[in-house]
């Protein structure tokens, strides 16, 4: 899987972890009921609030563990500590075990507070190590902000699932149960993504095209915060707890759009542009004064044939010599981008010979990328669910074809204004389209040079 996809998935994973890691922040919601259930004084209750924070005094244990243990195990230890700390209190308050003494409750609360440190440690490590220096503070800031939503998430979930009134112990039971099991459940889901990547992979990547991703992430985060404020005030959704939970879940899932978009962009975007060009080949030829559209279509088809065959031939001959493929499928797609972009730039020249050369190059590259994309799916996501994964990614082709094709049609129509037949004649008709396609093929970190 490409490094950028893993980077964004790891960020989404720690966002989810942080969103449920503030178990100490919902203590005020059930403290009165807890005080009544365990017959505590106000002073003892205040000491419990301190006990949760006191757990951070032992946070260095998680720091040492993260050096010697895999991060998934650090996460699991942290969530298990929370399960024990809150779970035993839940079992006691529901009379499923013998009543706990105050000192036992205090120690369990310290343990539960310490569990937060373990999840935080993993979150900070992933945010710092998985992103280039210029983005580390952004990654840390965005993810830690979600911990501020924890109290709201637990409050809404408790209100939607459990039925209780403020004066009964059922409210304390609900929060203690959620505090014990919810972090464990989210940890199991996020553990595969919340991992540190190889530094070399991230360094080569450079993070040059992450600006857009972080802008989108900031927008999602801000909208999520605004929604949290408005829904807390009961201004929308008639203050229904279940609807608030659903709304919050939607916003927590929204960051997944970034790695999903990155995943799709890296595999089929390039083939889409070639298909859009070939679909518009008739109008492109006509606008340039060529009457040989049929020969151009035939030429693109013939070169497309060799393009589809080329990756297999290369793989066969080079693998026999080196006992392995010479390059990975994603890397081969990246290599094919350069000649395709060059072909679009060549089309800015109005000569007929350039039209034929560019058509041949784009036909070869499109055919090769289409062929390589099949093996790319298995390389990126494995062969287990190949049929599902490949068809999901293939869905990007009609979407991209529509978007780029529609944009090209708009630009064509704009340049052709004034003609009664609606046609556009001249290289100007598709000039802007070619430039946009070249711009889209370029790596984000090189696009500033193109603009200048």
Coordinates of C-alpha atoms in Angstrom, one line a residue:
X1 CA 0.0 0.0 0.0
X2 CA 1.4 3.5 -0.9
X3 CA 3.0 5.3 2.0
X4 CA 0.6 8.3 1.8
X5 CA -2.4 6.0 2.2
X6 CA -0.9 4.5 5.3
X7 CA 0.0 7.9 6.6
X8 CA -3.6 9.1 6.3
X9 CA -5.0 5.9 7.6
X10 CA -2.8 6.1 10.7
X11 CA -4.0 9.6 11.3
X12 CA -7.6 8.6 11.0
X13 CA -6.9 5.7 13.5
X14 CA -5.5 8.0 16.1
X15 CA -8.3 10.5 15.6
X16 CA -10.7 7.7 16.6
X17 CA -8.5 6.7 19.5
X18 CA -8.4 10.3 20.8
X19 CA -12.1 10.7 20.4
X20 CA -12.8 8.0 23.0
X21 CA -9.7 8.4 25.1
X22 CA -11.0 11.2 27.3
X23 CA -12.8 8.8 29.7
X24 CA -11.8 11.1 32.6
X25 CA -13.7 14.0 31.1
X26 CA -17.1 12.5 31.5
X27 CA -16.7 12.0 35.3
X28 CA -18.8 15.0 36.1
X29 CA -21.8 13.5 34.2
X30 CA -22.1 10.6 36.7
X31 CA -20.1 11.7 39.8
X32 CA -23.2 12.5 41.9
X33 CA -24.7 9.1 41.2
X34 CA -21.3 7.5 41.9
X35 CA -21.1 9.3 45.2
X36 CA -24.6 8.0 46.2
X37 CA -23.9 4.5 45.1
X38 CA -20.7 4.1 47.1
X39 CA -21.9 6.3 50.0
X40 CA -18.9 8.7 49.6
X41 CA -18.4 12.1 51.1
X42 CA -17.8 15.1 48.9
X43 CA -14.1 15.1 49.9
X44 CA -13.8 11.5 48.9
X45 CA -15.5 12.3 45.6
X46 CA -13.0 15.1 44.9
X47 CA -10.2 12.7 45.7
X48 CA -11.5 10.4 43.0
X49 CA -11.3 13.2 40.5
X50 CA -7.7 13.7 41.5
X51 CA -7.1 9.9 41.3
X52 CA -7.9 9.9 37.6
X53 CA -5.3 12.6 37.0
X54 CA -2.8 10.9 39.3
X55 CA -2.7 8.0 36.9
X56 CA -0.6 10.2 34.6
X57 CA 2.1 10.2 37.3
X58 CA 2.8 6.6 36.0
X59 CA 2.6 7.5 32.4
X60 CA 6.3 6.8 31.9
X61 CA 5.5 3.1 32.0
X62 CA 3.7 3.5 28.7
X63 CA 6.7 5.4 27.3
X64 CA 9.1 2.6 28.2
X65 CA 6.7 0.0 26.8
X66 CA 6.5 1.8 23.5
X67 CA 10.3 1.5 23.1
X68 CA 10.3 -2.3 23.5
X69 CA 6.8 -3.4 22.5
X70 CA 4.9 -3.2 19.2
X71 CA 2.4 -0.3 19.3
X72 CA -0.6 -2.6 18.9
X73 CA 0.4 -4.3 22.1
X74 CA 0.8 -0.9 23.9
X75 CA -2.7 0.0 22.8
X76 CA -4.1 -3.3 24.0
X77 CA -2.4 -2.9 27.4
X78 CA -3.8 0.6 27.8
X79 CA -7.3 -0.4 26.9
X80 CA -7.1 -3.5 29.2
X81 CA -6.1 -1.3 32.1
X82 CA -9.1 0.9 31.4
X83 CA -11.3 -2.2 31.2
X84 CA -10.0 -3.4 34.6
X85 CA -10.2 0.1 36.2
X86 CA -13.7 0.9 35.1
X87 CA -15.0 -2.6 34.7
X88 CA -14.5 -3.7 38.3
X89 CA -16.2 -0.5 39.5
X90 CA -19.1 -1.4 37.1
X91 CA -19.3 -4.9 38.5
X92 CA -19.3 -3.6 42.0
X93 CA -22.0 -1.0 41.5
X94 CA -24.2 -3.6 39.8
X95 CA -23.7 -6.0 42.7
X96 CA -22.0 -8.7 40.4
X97 CA -19.0 -8.7 42.7
X98 CA -18.6 -7.9 46.4
X99 CA -18.7 -4.2 47.3
X100 CA -15.4 -2.4 46.8
X101 CA -13.8 -0.3 49.6
X102 CA -13.0 3.3 49.0
X103 CA -9.3 2.6 48.7
X104 CA -9.9 -0.1 46.1
X105 CA -12.1 2.4 44.1
X106 CA -9.3 5.0 44.4
X107 CA -6.7 2.6 43.1
X108 CA -8.9 1.4 40.2
X109 CA -9.5 5.0 39.3
X110 CA -5.8 5.7 39.2
X111 CA -5.4 2.6 37.0
X112 CA -8.1 3.8 34.7
X113 CA -6.5 7.3 34.5
X114 CA -3.2 5.7 33.6
X115 CA -4.8 3.8 30.7
X116 CA -5.3 7.2 29.0
X117 CA -1.5 7.6 28.9
X118 CA -1.0 4.4 26.9
X119 CA -3.3 5.4 24.2
X120 CA -2.0 8.9 24.1
X121 CA 1.6 7.7 23.8
X122 CA 0.8 5.7 20.7
X123 CA -1.2 8.5 19.2
X124 CA 1.7 11.0 19.7
X125 CA 4.3 8.6 18.4
X126 CA 2.3 7.9 15.2
X127 CA 1.5 11.6 14.6
X128 CA 5.2 12.6 15.0
X129 CA 7.0 9.7 13.3
X130 CA 4.6 9.2 10.3
X131 CA 4.7 12.8 9.0
X132 CA 7.5 15.1 7.9
X133 CA 8.7 17.7 10.3
X134 CA 6.6 20.5 8.7
X135 CA 3.4 18.6 9.3
X136 CA 4.0 17.1 12.8
X137 CA 2.5 19.9 14.8
X138 CA -0.5 19.9 12.5
X139 CA -1.0 16.1 12.9
X140 CA -0.7 16.3 16.7
X141 CA -3.0 19.4 16.9
X142 CA -5.7 17.9 14.8
X143 CA -5.8 14.5 16.5
X144 CA -5.6 15.8 20.1
X145 CA -8.4 18.2 19.4
X146 CA -10.7 15.2 19.1
X147 CA -10.1 14.2 22.7
X148 CA -12.1 17.3 23.6
X149 CA -15.1 15.6 22.0
X150 CA -14.9 12.5 24.3
X151 CA -17.2 13.8 27.0
X152 CA -19.9 14.6 24.4
X153 CA -19.5 11.3 22.7
X154 CA -19.9 9.3 25.9
X155 CA -22.8 11.5 27.0
X156 CA -24.7 11.0 23.7
X157 CA -24.0 7.3 23.6
X158 CA -25.1 6.8 27.2
X159 CA -28.3 8.8 26.6
X160 CA -29.2 6.9 23.4
X161 CA -28.5 3.4 24.7
X162 CA -29.4 3.4 28.3
X163 CA -32.6 4.6 30.1
X164 CA -31.9 6.3 33.3
X165 CA -32.8 9.4 35.3
X166 CA -30.4 11.7 37.0
X167 CA -31.1 10.6 40.5
X168 CA -30.5 6.9 40.0
X169 CA -27.3 4.7 40.0
X170 CA -28.2 3.5 36.5
X171 CA -26.5 6.5 35.1
X172 CA -23.2 5.8 36.9
X173 CA -23.5 2.1 35.7
X174 CA -23.9 3.3 32.1
X175 CA -20.9 5.5 32.1
X176 CA -18.7 3.0 33.9
X177 CA -19.6 0.3 31.4
X178 CA -19.0 2.5 28.4
X179 CA -15.7 3.7 29.8
X180 CA -14.5 0.1 30.2
X181 CA -15.6 -1.4 26.9
X182 CA -15.6 1.4 24.3
X183 CA -11.9 2.2 24.3
X184 CA -11.1 -1.6 24.0
X185 CA -13.5 -1.9 21.0
X186 CA -12.0 1.1 19.2
X187 CA -8.5 -0.1 19.9
X188 CA -9.2 -3.4 18.2
X189 CA -10.5 -1.5 15.2
X190 CA -7.6 1.0 14.9
X191 CA -4.6 -1.2 16.0
X192 CA -3.8 -2.3 12.4
X193 CA -3.6 1.4 11.3
X194 CA -2.1 3.0 14.4
X195 CA 1.5 2.0 13.6
X196 CA 4.7 3.8 12.9
X197 CA 5.9 3.5 9.3
X198 CA 9.4 3.1 8.1
X199 CA 11.2 6.4 8.2
X200 CA 12.8 5.9 4.9
X201 CA 9.5 5.5 3.1
X202 CA 8.1 8.7 4.6
X203 CA 11.3 10.6 3.9
X204 CA 11.3 9.6 0.2
X205 CA 7.6 10.6 0.0
X206 CA 8.6 14.0 1.5
X207 CA 5.0 14.9 2.3
X208 CA 5.0 17.3 -0.7
X209 CA 1.4 16.8 -1.6
X210 CA -0.1 16.8 1.9
X211 CA -1.1 20.4 2.0
X212 CA -4.5 19.6 0.3
X213 CA -5.0 16.7 2.6
X214 CA -4.5 18.7 5.8
X215 CA -6.6 21.6 4.5
X216 CA -9.4 19.0 4.0
X217 CA -8.7 17.6 7.4
X218 CA -8.9 21.0 9.0
X219 CA -12.2 21.7 7.3
X220 CA -13.6 18.4 8.5
X221 CA -12.4 19.0 12.1
X222 CA -13.8 22.5 12.3
X223 CA -17.2 21.4 10.9
X224 CA -17.2 18.5 13.4
X225 CA -16.5 21.0 16.2
X226 CA -19.3 23.3 15.0
X227 CA -21.7 20.4 14.8
X228 CA -20.7 19.4 18.4
X229 CA -21.5 22.8 19.7
X230 CA -24.8 23.3 17.9
X231 CA -26.0 19.8 18.7
X232 CA -25.0 20.2 22.4
X233 CA -27.2 23.3 22.5
X234 CA -30.1 21.4 21.1
X235 CA -30.5 23.7 18.1
X236 CA -30.7 20.8 15.6
X237 CA -32.1 17.3 15.5
X238 CA -34.6 18.1 18.3
X239 CA -31.9 17.1 20.9
X240 CA -32.4 13.4 20.1
X241 CA -29.4 11.5 21.6
X242 CA -29.5 8.8 19.0
X243 CA -29.5 11.3 16.1
X244 CA -26.6 13.1 17.7
X245 CA -24.7 9.9 18.0
X246 CA -25.3 9.2 14.3
X247 CA -24.3 12.7 13.3
X248 CA -21.1 12.5 15.4
X249 CA -20.3 9.1 13.8
X250 CA -20.7 10.5 10.3
X251 CA -18.2 13.3 11.1
X252 CA -15.7 10.8 12.7
X253 CA -15.9 8.7 9.6
X254 CA -15.4 11.7 7.3
X255 CA -11.6 11.8 7.6
X256 CA -11.5 8.4 5.9
X257 CA -12.3 10.3 2.7
X258 CA -8.7 11.5 2.6
X259 CA -6.9 8.1 2.5
X260 CA -9.7 6.8 0.2
X261 CA -9.2 9.6 -2.2
X262 CA -5.4 9.1 -2.1
X263 CA -5.8 5.4 -2.7
X264 CA -8.0 5.9 -5.7
X265 CA -6.0 8.8 -7.1
X266 CA -2.8 6.8 -7.1
X267 CA -4.2 3.8 -9.0
X268 CA -6.7 4.9 -11.8
X269 CA -6.6 8.7 -12.2
X270 CA -3.9 8.4 -14.9
X271 CA -5.8 5.8 -17.0
X272 CA -8.9 8.1 -16.7
X273 CA -7.1 11.0 -18.4
X274 CA -6.0 8.9 -21.3
X275 CA -9.5 7.6 -21.8
X276 CA -10.9 11.1 -21.7
X277 CA -8.4 12.2 -24.4
X278 CA -9.4 9.2 -26.6
X279 CA -13.1 9.9 -26.1
X280 CA -12.5 13.4 -27.3
X281 CA -10.2 12.5 -30.1
X282 CA -12.7 13.2 -32.8
X283 CA -13.4 16.7 -31.6
X284 CA -9.7 17.3 -31.0
X285 CA -8.8 16.3 -34.5
X286 CA -11.6 18.3 -36.0
X287 CA -10.6 21.4 -34.0
X288 CA -7.1 21.1 -35.4
X289 CA -8.3 20.8 -39.0
X290 CA -7.5 17.1 -39.4
X291 CA -9.8 14.9 -41.5
X292 CA -8.2 11.6 -40.5
X293 CA -10.1 10.9 -37.3
X294 CA -10.5 7.2 -38.3
X295 CA -6.8 6.8 -38.7
X296 CA -6.1 8.4 -35.4
X297 CA -8.6 6.2 -33.6
X298 CA -7.1 3.2 -35.3
X299 CA -3.6 4.4 -34.3
X300 CA -4.6 4.8 -30.7
X301 CA -6.1 1.4 -30.7
X302 CA -3.1 -0.3 -32.2
X303 CA -0.7 1.4 -29.7
X304 CA -3.1 0.7 -26.9
X305 CA -2.7 -3.0 -27.8
X306 CA 1.0 -2.9 -27.4
X307 CA 0.7 -0.8 -24.3
X308 CA -1.4 -3.5 -22.6
X309 CA 1.1 -6.1 -23.7
X310 CA 4.2 -4.2 -22.7
X311 CA 4.0 -4.6 -18.9
X312 CA 3.7 -8.4 -19.2
X313 CA 6.7 -8.6 -21.6
X314 CA 8.9 -6.4 -19.3
X315 CA 7.9 -8.5 -16.3
X316 CA 8.6 -11.7 -18.0
X317 CA 12.0 -10.9 -19.4
X318 CA 13.3 -9.0 -16.4
X319 CA 11.9 -11.4 -13.8
X320 CA 13.8 -14.3 -15.5
X321 CA 17.0 -12.4 -15.1
X322 CA 16.5 -11.0 -11.6
X323 CA 14.2 -13.7 -10.1
X324 CA 11.7 -10.9 -9.3
X325 CA 9.8 -8.1 -11.0
X326 CA 12.0 -5.1 -12.0
X327 CA 9.6 -2.6 -10.5
X328 CA 6.4 -2.7 -8.6
X329 CA 3.1 -2.0 -10.3
X330 CA 2.4 1.3 -8.5
X331 CA 5.9 2.4 -9.5
X332 CA 5.4 1.5 -13.1
X333 CA 2.2 3.6 -13.2
X334 CA 4.2 6.5 -11.8
X335 CA 6.8 6.0 -14.6
X336 CA 4.1 6.0 -17.3
X337 CA 2.8 9.3 -16.1
X338 CA 5.8 11.3 -17.5
X339 CA 5.4 10.4 -21.2
X340 CA 1.7 10.9 -21.0
X341 CA 2.1 14.4 -19.5
X342 CA 4.7 15.1 -22.1
X343 CA 2.3 14.1 -24.9
X344 CA -0.3 16.5 -23.6
X345 CA 2.3 19.3 -23.6
X346 CA 3.2 18.4 -27.2
X347 CA -0.4 18.9 -28.2
X348 CA 0.0 22.6 -27.6
X349 CA 1.8 22.5 -30.9
X350 CA -0.7 22.7 -33.8
X351 CA 1.1 20.5 -36.4
X352 CA -0.6 17.3 -37.5
X353 CA 2.5 15.2 -36.9
X354 CA 2.4 16.2 -33.2
X355 CA -1.2 15.0 -33.0
X356 CA -0.2 11.6 -34.3
X357 CA 2.8 11.2 -32.1
X358 CA 0.9 12.3 -29.0
X359 CA -2.0 10.0 -29.8
X360 CA 0.4 7.1 -30.1
X361 CA 2.1 7.9 -26.8
X362 CA -1.2 8.4 -24.9
X363 CA -2.5 5.1 -26.4
X364 CA 0.5 3.2 -25.2
X365 CA 0.5 4.7 -21.7
X366 CA -3.3 4.3 -21.3
X367 CA -3.1 0.7 -22.4
X368 CA -0.2 -0.1 -20.1
X369 CA -1.7 1.6 -17.1
X370 CA -5.0 -0.2 -17.7
X371 CA -3.1 -3.5 -17.8
X372 CA -0.9 -2.7 -14.8
X373 CA -3.9 -1.6 -12.7
X374 CA -5.1 -5.2 -12.3
X375 CA -2.0 -6.4 -10.6
X376 CA -1.7 -3.1 -8.8
X377 CA -4.9 -3.9 -6.9
X378 CA -3.5 -7.2 -5.6
X379 CA -0.2 -5.6 -4.7
X380 CA -1.8 -2.8 -2.7
X381 CA -4.6 -4.7 -1.0
X382 CA -3.8 -8.4 -1.4
X383 CA -5.5 -11.1 -3.4
X384 CA -8.1 -12.2 -0.7
X385 CA -10.8 -9.8 -1.7
X386 CA -9.4 -8.9 -5.2
X387 CA -12.7 -8.9 -7.0
X388 CA -14.4 -6.5 -4.6
X389 CA -11.3 -4.2 -4.3
X390 CA -10.7 -4.0 -8.0
X391 CA -14.3 -3.2 -8.9
X392 CA -14.4 -0.5 -6.2
X393 CA -11.3 1.1 -7.6
X394 CA -12.6 0.7 -11.2
X395 CA -15.6 2.8 -10.2
X396 CA -13.2 5.8 -10.2
X397 CA -12.9 5.6 -14.0
X398 CA -16.4 6.7 -15.0
X399 CA -16.4 9.3 -12.2
X400 CA -13.1 10.7 -13.4
X401 CA -14.1 10.4 -17.1
X402 CA -17.3 12.4 -16.4
X403 CA -15.5 15.1 -14.4
X404 CA -12.6 15.7 -16.8
X405 CA -14.7 15.1 -19.9
X406 CA -17.4 17.6 -18.7
X407 CA -14.7 20.2 -17.9
X408 CA -13.1 19.7 -21.3
X409 CA -16.6 20.1 -22.9
X410 CA -17.2 23.4 -21.0
X411 CA -13.9 24.8 -22.1
X412 CA -14.5 23.7 -25.7
X413 CA -17.9 25.4 -25.7
X414 CA -16.5 28.5 -24.1
X415 CA -13.8 28.8 -26.8
X416 CA -16.3 28.1 -29.6
X417 CA -18.8 30.9 -28.7
X418 CA -19.9 32.8 -31.7
X419 CA -20.2 30.0 -34.1
X420 CA -23.7 29.0 -35.1
X421 CA -22.9 25.3 -35.4
X422 CA -21.4 25.2 -31.9
X423 CA -18.0 24.0 -33.2
X424 CA -14.6 25.3 -32.0
X425 CA -11.7 25.6 -34.5
X426 CA -8.1 26.0 -33.5
X427 CA -5.6 24.7 -30.9
X428 CA -7.2 27.1 -28.4
X429 CA -10.2 24.8 -28.1
X430 CA -8.4 22.2 -26.0
X431 CA -5.4 24.2 -24.9
X432 CA -6.7 24.8 -21.3
X433 CA -7.8 21.2 -21.1
X434 CA -4.4 19.8 -22.0
X435 CA -2.8 22.1 -19.4
X436 CA -5.2 21.0 -16.7
X437 CA -4.5 17.4 -17.5
X438 CA -0.8 17.9 -17.3
X439 CA -1.2 19.8 -14.1
X440 CA -3.3 16.9 -12.7
X441 CA -0.6 14.3 -13.6
X442 CA 2.2 16.3 -12.0
X443 CA 3.2 15.5 -8.3
X444 CA 1.8 18.1 -6.0
X445 CA 5.3 19.2 -4.9
X446 CA 6.2 20.1 -8.5
X447 CA 3.0 22.0 -9.3
X448 CA 4.2 25.3 -7.9
X449 CA 6.9 25.4 -10.6
X450 CA 4.3 24.7 -13.3
X451 CA 2.1 27.6 -12.0
X452 CA 5.1 30.0 -11.9

